[in-house]
CSV table of C-alpha atoms in Angstrom, one decimal:
chain,number,residue,atom,x,y,z
A,1,MET,CA,-0.5,-27.5,20.7
A,2,ILE,CA,0.7,-24.0,21.6
A,3,GLN,CA,4.0,-23.8,23.5
A,4,TYR,CA,6.7,-21.3,24.3
A,5,ALA,CA,9.9,-21.1,22.2
A,6,LYS,CA,12.8,-18.8,21.9
A,7,ILE,CA,13.3,-17.1,18.6
A,8,LYS,CA,16.7,-18.9,18.2
A,9,GLU,CA,14.9,-22.2,18.6
A,10,ILE,CA,12.7,-21.4,15.7
A,11,GLY,CA,15.5,-20.6,13.3
A,12,LYS,CA,18.7,-18.9,12.5
A,13,VAL,CA,18.9,-15.1,13.2
A,14,ILE,CA,21.1,-13.0,10.9
A,15,THR,CA,21.6,-9.2,11.5
A,16,GLY,CA,22.1,-7.3,8.3
A,17,LYS,CA,25.2,-5.3,7.3
A,18,THR,CA,25.8,-2.4,4.9
A,19,PRO,CA,28.8,-2.5,2.6
A,20,SER,CA,31.0,0.5,2.2
A,21,THR,CA,28.9,3.3,0.6
A,22,GLU,CA,32.1,5.0,-0.6
A,23,ASN,CA,32.6,2.2,-3.1
A,24,GLU,CA,29.8,2.5,-5.6
A,25,GLU,CA,30.8,-0.9,-7.1
A,26,ASN,CA,29.2,-2.6,-4.1
A,27,PHE,CA,25.8,-1.6,-5.3
A,28,GLY,CA,23.7,-2.0,-8.5
A,29,GLY,CA,23.2,-5.7,-8.9
A,30,VAL,CA,20.6,-8.5,-8.8
A,31,PHE,CA,20.3,-8.8,-5.0
A,32,PRO,CA,17.7,-6.7,-3.2
A,33,PHE,CA,19.1,-4.6,-0.3
A,34,ILE,CA,16.2,-4.3,2.2
A,35,THR,CA,16.2,-1.4,4.6
A,36,PRO,CA,13.3,-0.2,6.9
A,37,SER,CA,12.3,2.5,4.4
A,38,ASP,CA,11.8,-0.2,1.8
A,39,ILE,CA,9.1,-1.8,4.0
A,40,SER,CA,6.5,0.9,3.3
A,41,THR,CA,3.9,-0.2,5.9
A,42,PHE,CA,3.4,-2.6,8.9
A,43,ASP,CA,1.1,-4.6,6.7
A,44,GLU,CA,3.4,-5.5,3.8
A,45,ARG,CA,4.1,-9.2,3.1
A,46,TYR,CA,6.8,-9.0,0.3
A,47,VAL,CA,9.0,-6.1,-0.7
A,48,VAL,CA,8.8,-6.1,-4.5
A,49,GLN,CA,11.4,-3.4,-5.1
A,50,THR,CA,14.2,-1.9,-3.0
A,51,GLU,CA,15.8,1.5,-3.4
A,52,ARG,CA,19.2,-0.1,-3.7
A,53,THR,CA,20.6,-3.5,-4.8
A,54,ILE,CA,23.8,-5.3,-4.1
A,55,SER,CA,26.3,-6.1,-6.9
A,56,SER,CA,28.5,-9.2,-7.3
A,57,LYS,CA,31.3,-7.3,-5.5
A,58,GLY,CA,29.0,-6.4,-2.7
A,59,TYR,CA,27.9,-10.0,-2.5
A,60,ARG,CA,31.5,-11.2,-1.9
A,61,TYR,CA,31.7,-8.8,1.1
A,62,LEU,CA,28.2,-9.8,2.5
A,63,LYS,CA,27.9,-13.4,1.4
A,64,SER,CA,27.7,-14.7,5.0
A,65,ASN,CA,24.6,-12.5,5.4
A,66,LEU,CA,22.7,-13.7,2.3
A,67,LEU,CA,19.1,-14.5,3.0
A,68,PRO,CA,17.2,-17.2,1.1
A,69,MET,CA,13.6,-16.8,-0.2
A,70,ASN,CA,11.0,-16.6,2.6
A,71,ALA,CA,13.4,-15.3,5.2
A,72,ILE,CA,11.6,-13.1,7.7
A,73,CYS,CA,13.0,-9.5,8.0
A,74,PHE,CA,12.1,-7.8,11.2
A,75,VAL,CA,13.0,-4.1,11.8
A,76,CYS,CA,14.6,-3.9,15.3
A,77,ILE,CA,15.7,-0.3,15.7
A,78,GLY,CA,14.2,3.2,15.6
A,79,SER,CA,10.6,4.3,15.5
A,80,THR,CA,9.6,1.5,13.1
A,81,ILE,CA,10.4,-1.5,15.3
A,82,GLY,CA,8.0,-4.2,14.2
A,83,LYS,CA,8.0,-3.5,10.5
A,84,ILE,CA,8.2,-6.9,8.9
A,85,CYS,CA,8.4,-8.6,5.5
A,86,LEU,CA,9.4,-11.8,3.7
A,87,THR,CA,12.1,-12.0,1.1
A,88,ASN,CA,10.8,-13.1,-2.4
A,89,LYS,CA,14.3,-13.9,-3.6
A,90,PRO,CA,17.9,-14.2,-2.2
A,91,SER,CA,18.4,-10.8,-0.5
A,92,PHE,CA,20.5,-8.8,1.9
A,93,THR,CA,19.4,-6.3,4.6
A,94,ASN,CA,21.1,-3.5,6.5
A,95,GLN,CA,22.0,-3.6,10.2
A,96,GLN,CA,18.6,-2.3,11.3
A,97,ILE,CA,17.0,-5.6,10.5
A,98,ASN,CA,17.2,-8.9,12.2
A,99,ALA,CA,16.3,-11.7,9.7
A,100,LEU,CA,15.0,-15.1,10.7
A,101,ILE,CA,15.5,-18.2,8.6
A,102,VAL,CA,13.1,-20.7,10.1
A,103,ASN,CA,14.1,-24.4,10.5
A,104,GLU,CA,12.3,-27.4,9.1
A,105,ASN,CA,9.9,-27.6,12.1
A,106,TYR,CA,8.2,-24.3,11.3
A,107,ASP,CA,6.4,-22.8,8.4
A,108,ALA,CA,7.9,-19.4,7.4
A,109,GLN,CA,4.6,-17.8,6.4
A,110,TYR,CA,3.1,-18.8,9.8
A,111,VAL,CA,6.1,-17.4,11.8
A,112,PHE,CA,5.9,-14.2,9.7
A,113,TYR,CA,2.2,-13.7,10.8
A,114,LEU,CA,3.1,-14.7,14.4
A,115,LEU,CA,5.8,-12.0,14.6
A,116,ARG,CA,3.4,-9.5,13.1
A,117,TYR,CA,1.0,-10.5,15.9
A,118,VAL,CA,3.5,-10.0,18.7
A,119,LYS,CA,5.3,-6.9,17.3
A,120,GLY,CA,3.9,-4.8,20.1
A,121,TYR,CA,6.0,-6.9,22.6
A,122,PHE,CA,9.2,-6.1,20.7
A,123,GLN,CA,8.2,-2.4,20.5
A,124,GLN,CA,7.8,-2.4,24.2
A,125,ILE,CA,11.1,-4.0,25.1
A,126,GLY,CA,12.9,-1.9,22.4
A,127,ALA,CA,11.5,1.3,23.9
A,128,GLY,CA,12.7,0.3,27.3
A,129,THR,CA,16.4,0.1,26.5
A,130,GLY,CA,17.0,3.7,27.7
A,131,SER,CA,19.4,4.4,24.9
A,132,GLY,CA,17.2,7.3,23.5
A,133,LYS,CA,16.6,5.3,20.4
A,134,GLY,CA,14.5,2.1,20.4
A,135,ILE,CA,16.5,-1.0,19.7
A,136,VAL,CA,16.1,-4.8,20.0
A,137,ASN,CA,19.6,-6.2,19.4
A,138,LYS,CA,20.3,-9.6,18.0
A,139,SER,CA,20.9,-11.2,21.4
A,140,THR,CA,17.6,-9.9,22.9
A,141,PHE,CA,15.8,-10.9,19.7
A,142,GLU,CA,17.2,-14.4,19.8
A,143,LYS,CA,16.4,-15.0,23.5
A,144,SER,CA,12.8,-13.6,23.3
A,145,ARG,CA,10.2,-16.3,24.1
A,146,ILE,CA,7.0,-16.3,22.1
A,147,SER,CA,3.9,-18.5,22.2
A,148,ILE,CA,3.9,-20.7,19.1
A,149,GLU,CA,1.9,-23.5,17.6
A,150,LYS,CA,4.1,-26.6,17.4
A,151,ASP,CA,2.0,-28.6,14.9
A,152,LEU,CA,3.4,-27.9,11.5
A,153,PHE,CA,0.2,-29.0,9.8
A,154,ILE,CA,-1.8,-26.5,11.8
A,155,GLN,CA,0.8,-23.8,11.2
A,156,LYS,CA,0.4,-24.2,7.4
A,157,LYS,CA,-3.4,-24.1,7.7
A,158,ILE,CA,-3.3,-20.9,9.7
A,159,ALA,CA,-0.8,-19.4,7.2
A,160,SER,CA,-3.0,-20.4,4.3
A,161,ILE,CA,-6.0,-18.6,5.7
A,162,LEU,CA,-4.1,-15.3,6.4
A,163,SER,CA,-2.1,-15.4,3.2
A,164,ALA,CA,-5.3,-15.7,1.1
A,165,TYR,CA,-6.2,-12.2,2.3
A,166,ASP,CA,-2.7,-10.9,1.5
A,167,GLU,CA,-2.8,-12.4,-2.0
A,168,LEU,CA,-6.0,-10.5,-2.7
A,169,ILE,CA,-4.5,-7.3,-1.3
A,170,GLU,CA,-1.4,-7.8,-3.4
A,171,ASN,CA,-3.5,-8.4,-6.6
A,172,ASN,CA,-5.3,-5.1,-5.8
A,173,ASN,CA,-2.0,-3.3,-5.4
A,174,LYS,CA,-0.8,-4.7,-8.8
A,175,ARG,CA,-4.0,-3.4,-10.4
A,176,ILE,CA,-3.5,0.0,-8.7
A,177,LYS,CA,0.0,0.3,-10.0
A,178,ILE,CA,-1.2,-0.4,-13.5
A,179,LEU,CA,-3.9,2.2,-13.3
A,180,GLU,CA,-1.4,4.8,-11.9
A,181,GLN,CA,1.1,4.0,-14.6
A,182,MET,CA,-1.6,4.5,-17.3
A,183,ALA,CA,-2.3,8.0,-15.9
A,184,GLU,CA,1.5,8.8,-15.7
A,185,ASN,CA,2.1,7.6,-19.2
A,186,LEU,CA,-0.7,9.8,-20.5
A,187,TYR,CA,0.8,12.8,-18.6
A,188,LYS,CA,4.2,12.2,-20.2
A,189,GLU,CA,2.8,11.7,-23.6
A,190,TRP,CA,0.8,14.9,-23.6
A,191,PHE,CA,2.8,17.3,-21.4
A,192,VAL,CA,6.4,16.1,-21.7
A,193,ARG,CA,6.7,14.7,-25.2
A,194,PHE,CA,4.0,17.1,-26.5
A,195,ARG,CA,2.1,14.4,-28.4
A,196,PHE,CA,-1.3,15.6,-27.3
A,197,PRO,CA,-4.5,15.6,-29.4
A,198,GLY,CA,-3.9,18.0,-32.3
A,199,TYR,CA,-0.2,18.3,-31.8
A,200,GLU,CA,0.5,17.7,-35.5
A,201,THR,CA,-0.9,21.1,-36.4
A,202,ALA,CA,0.0,23.0,-33.2
A,203,GLU,CA,2.3,26.0,-33.4
A,204,PHE,CA,5.3,26.1,-31.0
A,205,GLU,CA,7.1,29.1,-29.6
A,206,ASN,CA,10.2,28.9,-27.3
A,207,GLY,CA,9.8,25.1,-27.2
A,208,ILE,CA,6.2,24.9,-26.0
A,209,PRO,CA,2.8,25.2,-27.8
A,210,LYS,CA,1.7,28.9,-28.3
A,211,GLU,CA,-1.6,28.4,-26.3
A,212,TRP,CA,0.4,27.2,-23.3
A,213,GLY,CA,2.2,29.4,-20.7
A,214,ILE,CA,4.4,29.6,-17.7
A,215,ARG,CA,2.9,30.8,-14.4
A,216,ARG,CA,3.9,31.0,-10.8
A,217,LEU,CA,2.5,28.3,-8.6
A,218,ASP,CA,0.7,30.7,-6.3
A,219,GLU,CA,-1.1,32.2,-9.3
A,220,VAL,CA,-2.9,29.0,-10.0
A,221,SER,CA,-3.1,27.2,-6.6
A,222,LYS,CA,-3.6,27.8,-2.9
A,223,LEU,CA,-0.7,26.8,-0.7
A,224,SER,CA,-0.9,26.2,3.0
A,225,ALA,CA,1.3,24.6,5.7
A,226,GLY,CA,0.4,21.7,7.9
A,227,GLY,CA,-0.5,22.6,11.5
A,228,ASP,CA,0.4,21.2,14.9
A,229,VAL,CA,-0.3,17.6,15.9
A,230,PRO,CA,-3.8,17.5,17.3
A,231,LYS,CA,-4.0,17.0,21.1
A,232,ASP,CA,-6.6,14.2,20.7
A,233,PHE,CA,-5.7,11.7,18.1
A,234,SER,CA,-5.5,7.9,17.7
A,235,LEU,CA,-2.9,5.7,16.0
A,236,VAL,CA,-5.8,3.4,15.0
A,237,GLN,CA,-8.7,4.3,12.6
A,238,SER,CA,-12.1,4.0,14.2
A,239,LYS,CA,-15.6,5.4,14.0
A,240,GLU,CA,-14.6,8.1,16.5
A,241,TYR,CA,-11.3,8.8,14.7
A,242,PRO,CA,-11.9,8.3,11.0
A,243,ILE,CA,-9.9,11.2,9.5
A,244,PRO,CA,-6.3,10.4,8.4
A,245,ILE,CA,-3.5,12.7,9.7
A,246,TYR,CA,-0.5,13.1,7.3
A,247,SER,CA,3.0,14.3,7.9
A,248,ASN,CA,6.1,14.1,5.7
A,249,GLY,CA,7.5,10.7,4.9
A,250,MET,CA,7.3,8.0,2.3
A,251,ALA,CA,6.2,5.1,4.5
A,252,ASN,CA,2.5,4.7,4.0
A,253,ASP,CA,2.4,8.1,2.3
A,254,GLY,CA,3.3,9.8,5.6
A,255,LEU,CA,0.3,8.5,7.6
A,256,TYR,CA,0.7,9.7,11.2
A,257,GLY,CA,-2.6,8.7,12.8
A,258,TYR,CA,-6.2,9.6,12.9
A,259,CYS,CA,-8.4,12.5,14.2
A,260,LYS,CA,-12.0,13.5,14.4
A,261,LYS,CA,-12.2,16.4,12.0
A,262,PRO,CA,-10.4,17.3,8.8
A,263,THR,CA,-8.7,20.6,8.1
A,264,ARG,CA,-8.6,19.9,4.3
A,265,THR,CA,-11.7,18.7,2.4
A,266,ALA,CA,-11.0,19.5,-1.2
A,267,GLN,CA,-8.8,17.3,-3.4
A,268,SER,CA,-5.2,18.5,-3.2
A,269,ILE,CA,-1.6,17.3,-3.2
A,270,THR,CA,0.9,17.5,-0.4
A,271,ILE,CA,4.6,17.9,-0.7
A,272,SER,CA,7.1,17.0,2.1
A,273,ALA,CA,8.8,20.2,3.2
A,274,ARG,CA,11.5,18.5,5.3
A,275,GLY,CA,13.2,15.1,5.6
A,276,THR,CA,11.9,13.4,2.4
A,277,VAL,CA,11.9,16.8,0.7
A,278,GLY,CA,9.8,17.0,-2.4
A,279,PHE,CA,7.9,13.7,-1.9
A,280,VAL,CA,4.4,14.3,-3.4
A,281,CYS,CA,1.1,12.6,-2.6
A,282,LEU,CA,-2.4,12.9,-4.0
A,283,ARG,CA,-5.1,13.4,-1.3
A,284,SER,CA,-8.5,12.5,-2.6
A,285,GLN,CA,-10.3,12.2,0.8
A,286,PRO,CA,-10.7,14.7,3.7
A,287,TYR,CA,-7.6,14.8,5.8
A,288,MET,CA,-5.4,16.8,8.2
A,289,PRO,CA,-1.9,17.8,7.3
A,290,ILE,CA,0.6,18.5,10.1
A,291,VAL,CA,4.1,19.7,10.4
A,292,ARG,CA,6.6,19.4,7.6
A,293,LEU,CA,3.9,19.2,5.0
A,294,VAL,CA,2.6,21.7,2.4
A,295,SER,CA,-0.8,21.3,0.9
A,296,ILE,CA,-1.4,22.6,-2.7
A,297,GLU,CA,-5.0,23.0,-4.0
A,298,PRO,CA,-6.0,24.3,-7.4
A,299,LYS,CA,-7.8,27.6,-7.2
A,300,ASN,CA,-8.9,28.1,-10.8
A,301,GLU,CA,-9.5,26.1,-14.0
A,302,SER,CA,-5.9,26.6,-15.2
A,303,VAL,CA,-4.9,23.4,-13.5
A,304,ASP,CA,-6.5,20.5,-11.8
A,305,VAL,CA,-5.3,18.3,-8.9
A,306,PHE,CA,-4.2,15.4,-11.2
A,307,TYR,CA,-2.1,17.6,-13.4
A,308,LEU,CA,-0.4,19.1,-10.3
A,309,TYR,CA,0.2,15.7,-8.9
A,310,TYR,CA,1.9,14.3,-12.0
A,311,TYR,CA,3.7,17.6,-12.7
A,312,PHE,CA,5.5,17.4,-9.3
A,313,LYS,CA,6.2,13.7,-9.7
A,314,GLU,CA,7.9,14.5,-13.0
A,315,ASN,CA,9.5,17.7,-11.8
A,316,SER,CA,10.6,17.0,-8.3
A,317,ILE,CA,11.2,20.1,-6.0
A,318,GLU,CA,14.6,20.5,-4.5
A,319,GLY,CA,14.9,22.1,-1.1
A,320,TYR,CA,17.4,24.6,0.1
A,321,GLY,CA,19.5,25.1,3.2
A,322,THR,CA,22.9,24.0,4.4
A,323,SER,CA,22.3,21.9,7.5
A,324,GLN,CA,18.9,20.5,6.5
A,325,GLN,CA,17.1,20.7,3.2
A,326,GLN,CA,13.7,22.3,3.4
A,327,ILE,CA,10.8,23.8,1.4
A,328,THR,CA,8.8,26.8,2.6
A,329,ILE,CA,5.6,28.3,1.2
A,330,PRO,CA,7.3,31.6,0.0
A,331,TYR,CA,10.0,29.4,-1.7
A,332,LEU,CA,7.4,27.1,-3.3
A,333,SER,CA,5.1,29.9,-4.3
A,334,LYS,CA,7.7,31.4,-6.7
A,335,LYS,CA,8.1,28.2,-8.6
A,336,LYS,CA,7.1,28.5,-12.2
A,337,ILE,CA,5.2,25.7,-13.8
A,338,LEU,CA,4.1,24.8,-17.3
A,339,ILE,CA,0.3,25.5,-17.8
A,340,PRO,CA,-1.2,23.8,-20.8
A,341,SER,CA,-4.4,24.9,-22.5
A,342,ILE,CA,-7.6,24.7,-20.4
A,343,LYS,CA,-9.2,22.3,-22.8
A,344,LEU,CA,-6.3,19.9,-22.6
A,345,ILE,CA,-6.2,20.2,-18.8
A,346,GLU,CA,-9.9,19.4,-18.7
A,347,LYS,CA,-9.5,16.3,-20.9
A,348,PHE,CA,-6.6,15.0,-18.8
A,349,GLY,CA,-8.6,15.6,-15.6
A,350,ILE,CA,-11.7,13.7,-16.8
A,351,TYR,CA,-9.6,10.7,-18.0
A,352,THR,CA,-7.4,10.6,-14.9
A,353,ALA,CA,-10.4,11.0,-12.5
A,354,LYS,CA,-12.0,7.8,-14.0
A,355,LEU,CA,-8.7,5.9,-13.3
A,356,PHE,CA,-8.5,7.2,-9.8
A,357,ASP,CA,-12.2,6.3,-9.1
A,358,LYS,CA,-11.1,2.7,-9.9
A,359,ILE,CA,-8.0,3.1,-7.7
A,360,ASN,CA,-10.0,4.3,-4.8
A,361,VAL,CA,-12.4,1.4,-5.1
A,362,LEU,CA,-9.5,-1.1,-5.0
A,363,LYS,CA,-7.9,0.7,-2.1
A,364,GLU,CA,-11.2,0.5,-0.1
A,365,LYS,CA,-11.4,-3.2,-0.9
A,366,SER,CA,-7.9,-3.7,0.3
A,367,GLN,CA,-8.6,-1.8,3.5
A,368,ASN,CA,-11.6,-4.0,4.2
A,369,LEU,CA,-9.5,-7.1,3.6
A,370,ILE,CA,-6.8,-5.8,6.0
A,371,LYS,CA,-9.4,-5.3,8.7
A,372,GLN,CA,-10.8,-8.8,8.2
A,373,ARG,CA,-7.3,-10.3,8.2
A,374,ASP,CA,-6.3,-8.4,11.4
A,375,LEU,CA,-9.5,-9.5,13.2
A,376,LEU,CA,-8.6,-13.1,12.4
A,377,LEU,CA,-4.9,-12.8,13.3
A,378,PRO,CA,-5.1,-12.7,17.1
A,379,ARG,CA,-7.8,-15.4,17.2
A,380,LEU,CA,-5.9,-17.8,15.0
A,381,MET,CA,-2.6,-17.2,16.8
A,382,SER,CA,-4.0,-17.6,20.3
A,383,GLY,CA,-5.8,-20.8,19.3
A,384,LYS,CA,-9.2,-19.4,20.1
A,385,LEU,CA,-10.3,-20.1,16.5
A,386,GLU,CA,-9.9,-23.7,15.5
A,387,VAL,CA,-8.7,-24.5,12.0
């Protein structure tokens, strides 16, 4: 039976808190410290790793805010209202997150999916605060009434159907990380530790093999800045709008929306020029880069896209400027990078391309699973589909 209930009737709401950042002893422990940026997409179930953790000293300051496993963390401020995840171990959050610890009458997984389903409602009321920055405070969050299935058995059945999709997606993500790590390990072995094929007999000069060299980035690649946001675009991918639009940002690799036509069709990498300065992504499919993003495309056989990708992951680019760090094309063009022998670059490219072919297949499978799950979500939550 579906009824209405206030959030505070479903469980206990805890708003996170940040310990003093001036005292480094508050951080670096066993407790995850979840912030909105740690929840990379609107589709994530568990946050496996957080940028910061809380120490035993920080725990003593925050112990009243400790969340148990399977607490629901819901972002309630800023442009990412509605990002949501579950804790997979005792954790803390910052003040931008309202966490819900459900009581014995509700299944945490079911409530997690329900809040994902109604996130648009909270985005709407958050945007209507008139404060200039979207916010759903604890009081508003607690008093919000949502339509919810009261039968615990049915809750668990619904959650089991939806979580089956997420488990498959999570398994794919684990396999993707292993494949990415294999490529990164090979890069480090050959181009950082210099243990490449034939290294035993190679001659070195000034710390690098004689056949290798140092070149300016603009000598071996084409650099271009992202353009303006297209006038006609969609936040949702569809047959009419199939091309991803990327800006700077780490969340979901900077995905901004979708458009009709790409402005980049060749494989390339992108580097965030502002905000998350230096954050690098590999772009294998046609896409459109927009403001605060620089695209880098190999222009001769001296380098390939996979080498550039791992080079900039290993050698992060620092920005310049006093008020706000930034990267410009003239600044980036002058950067000098290590260029191995063409034969070695070719071998690395062939090996890595095979790994990324597998990665792209897994990503496509996950996207299909997400679409199937999201088609089921409203039907299950509204009671239109019996379980």
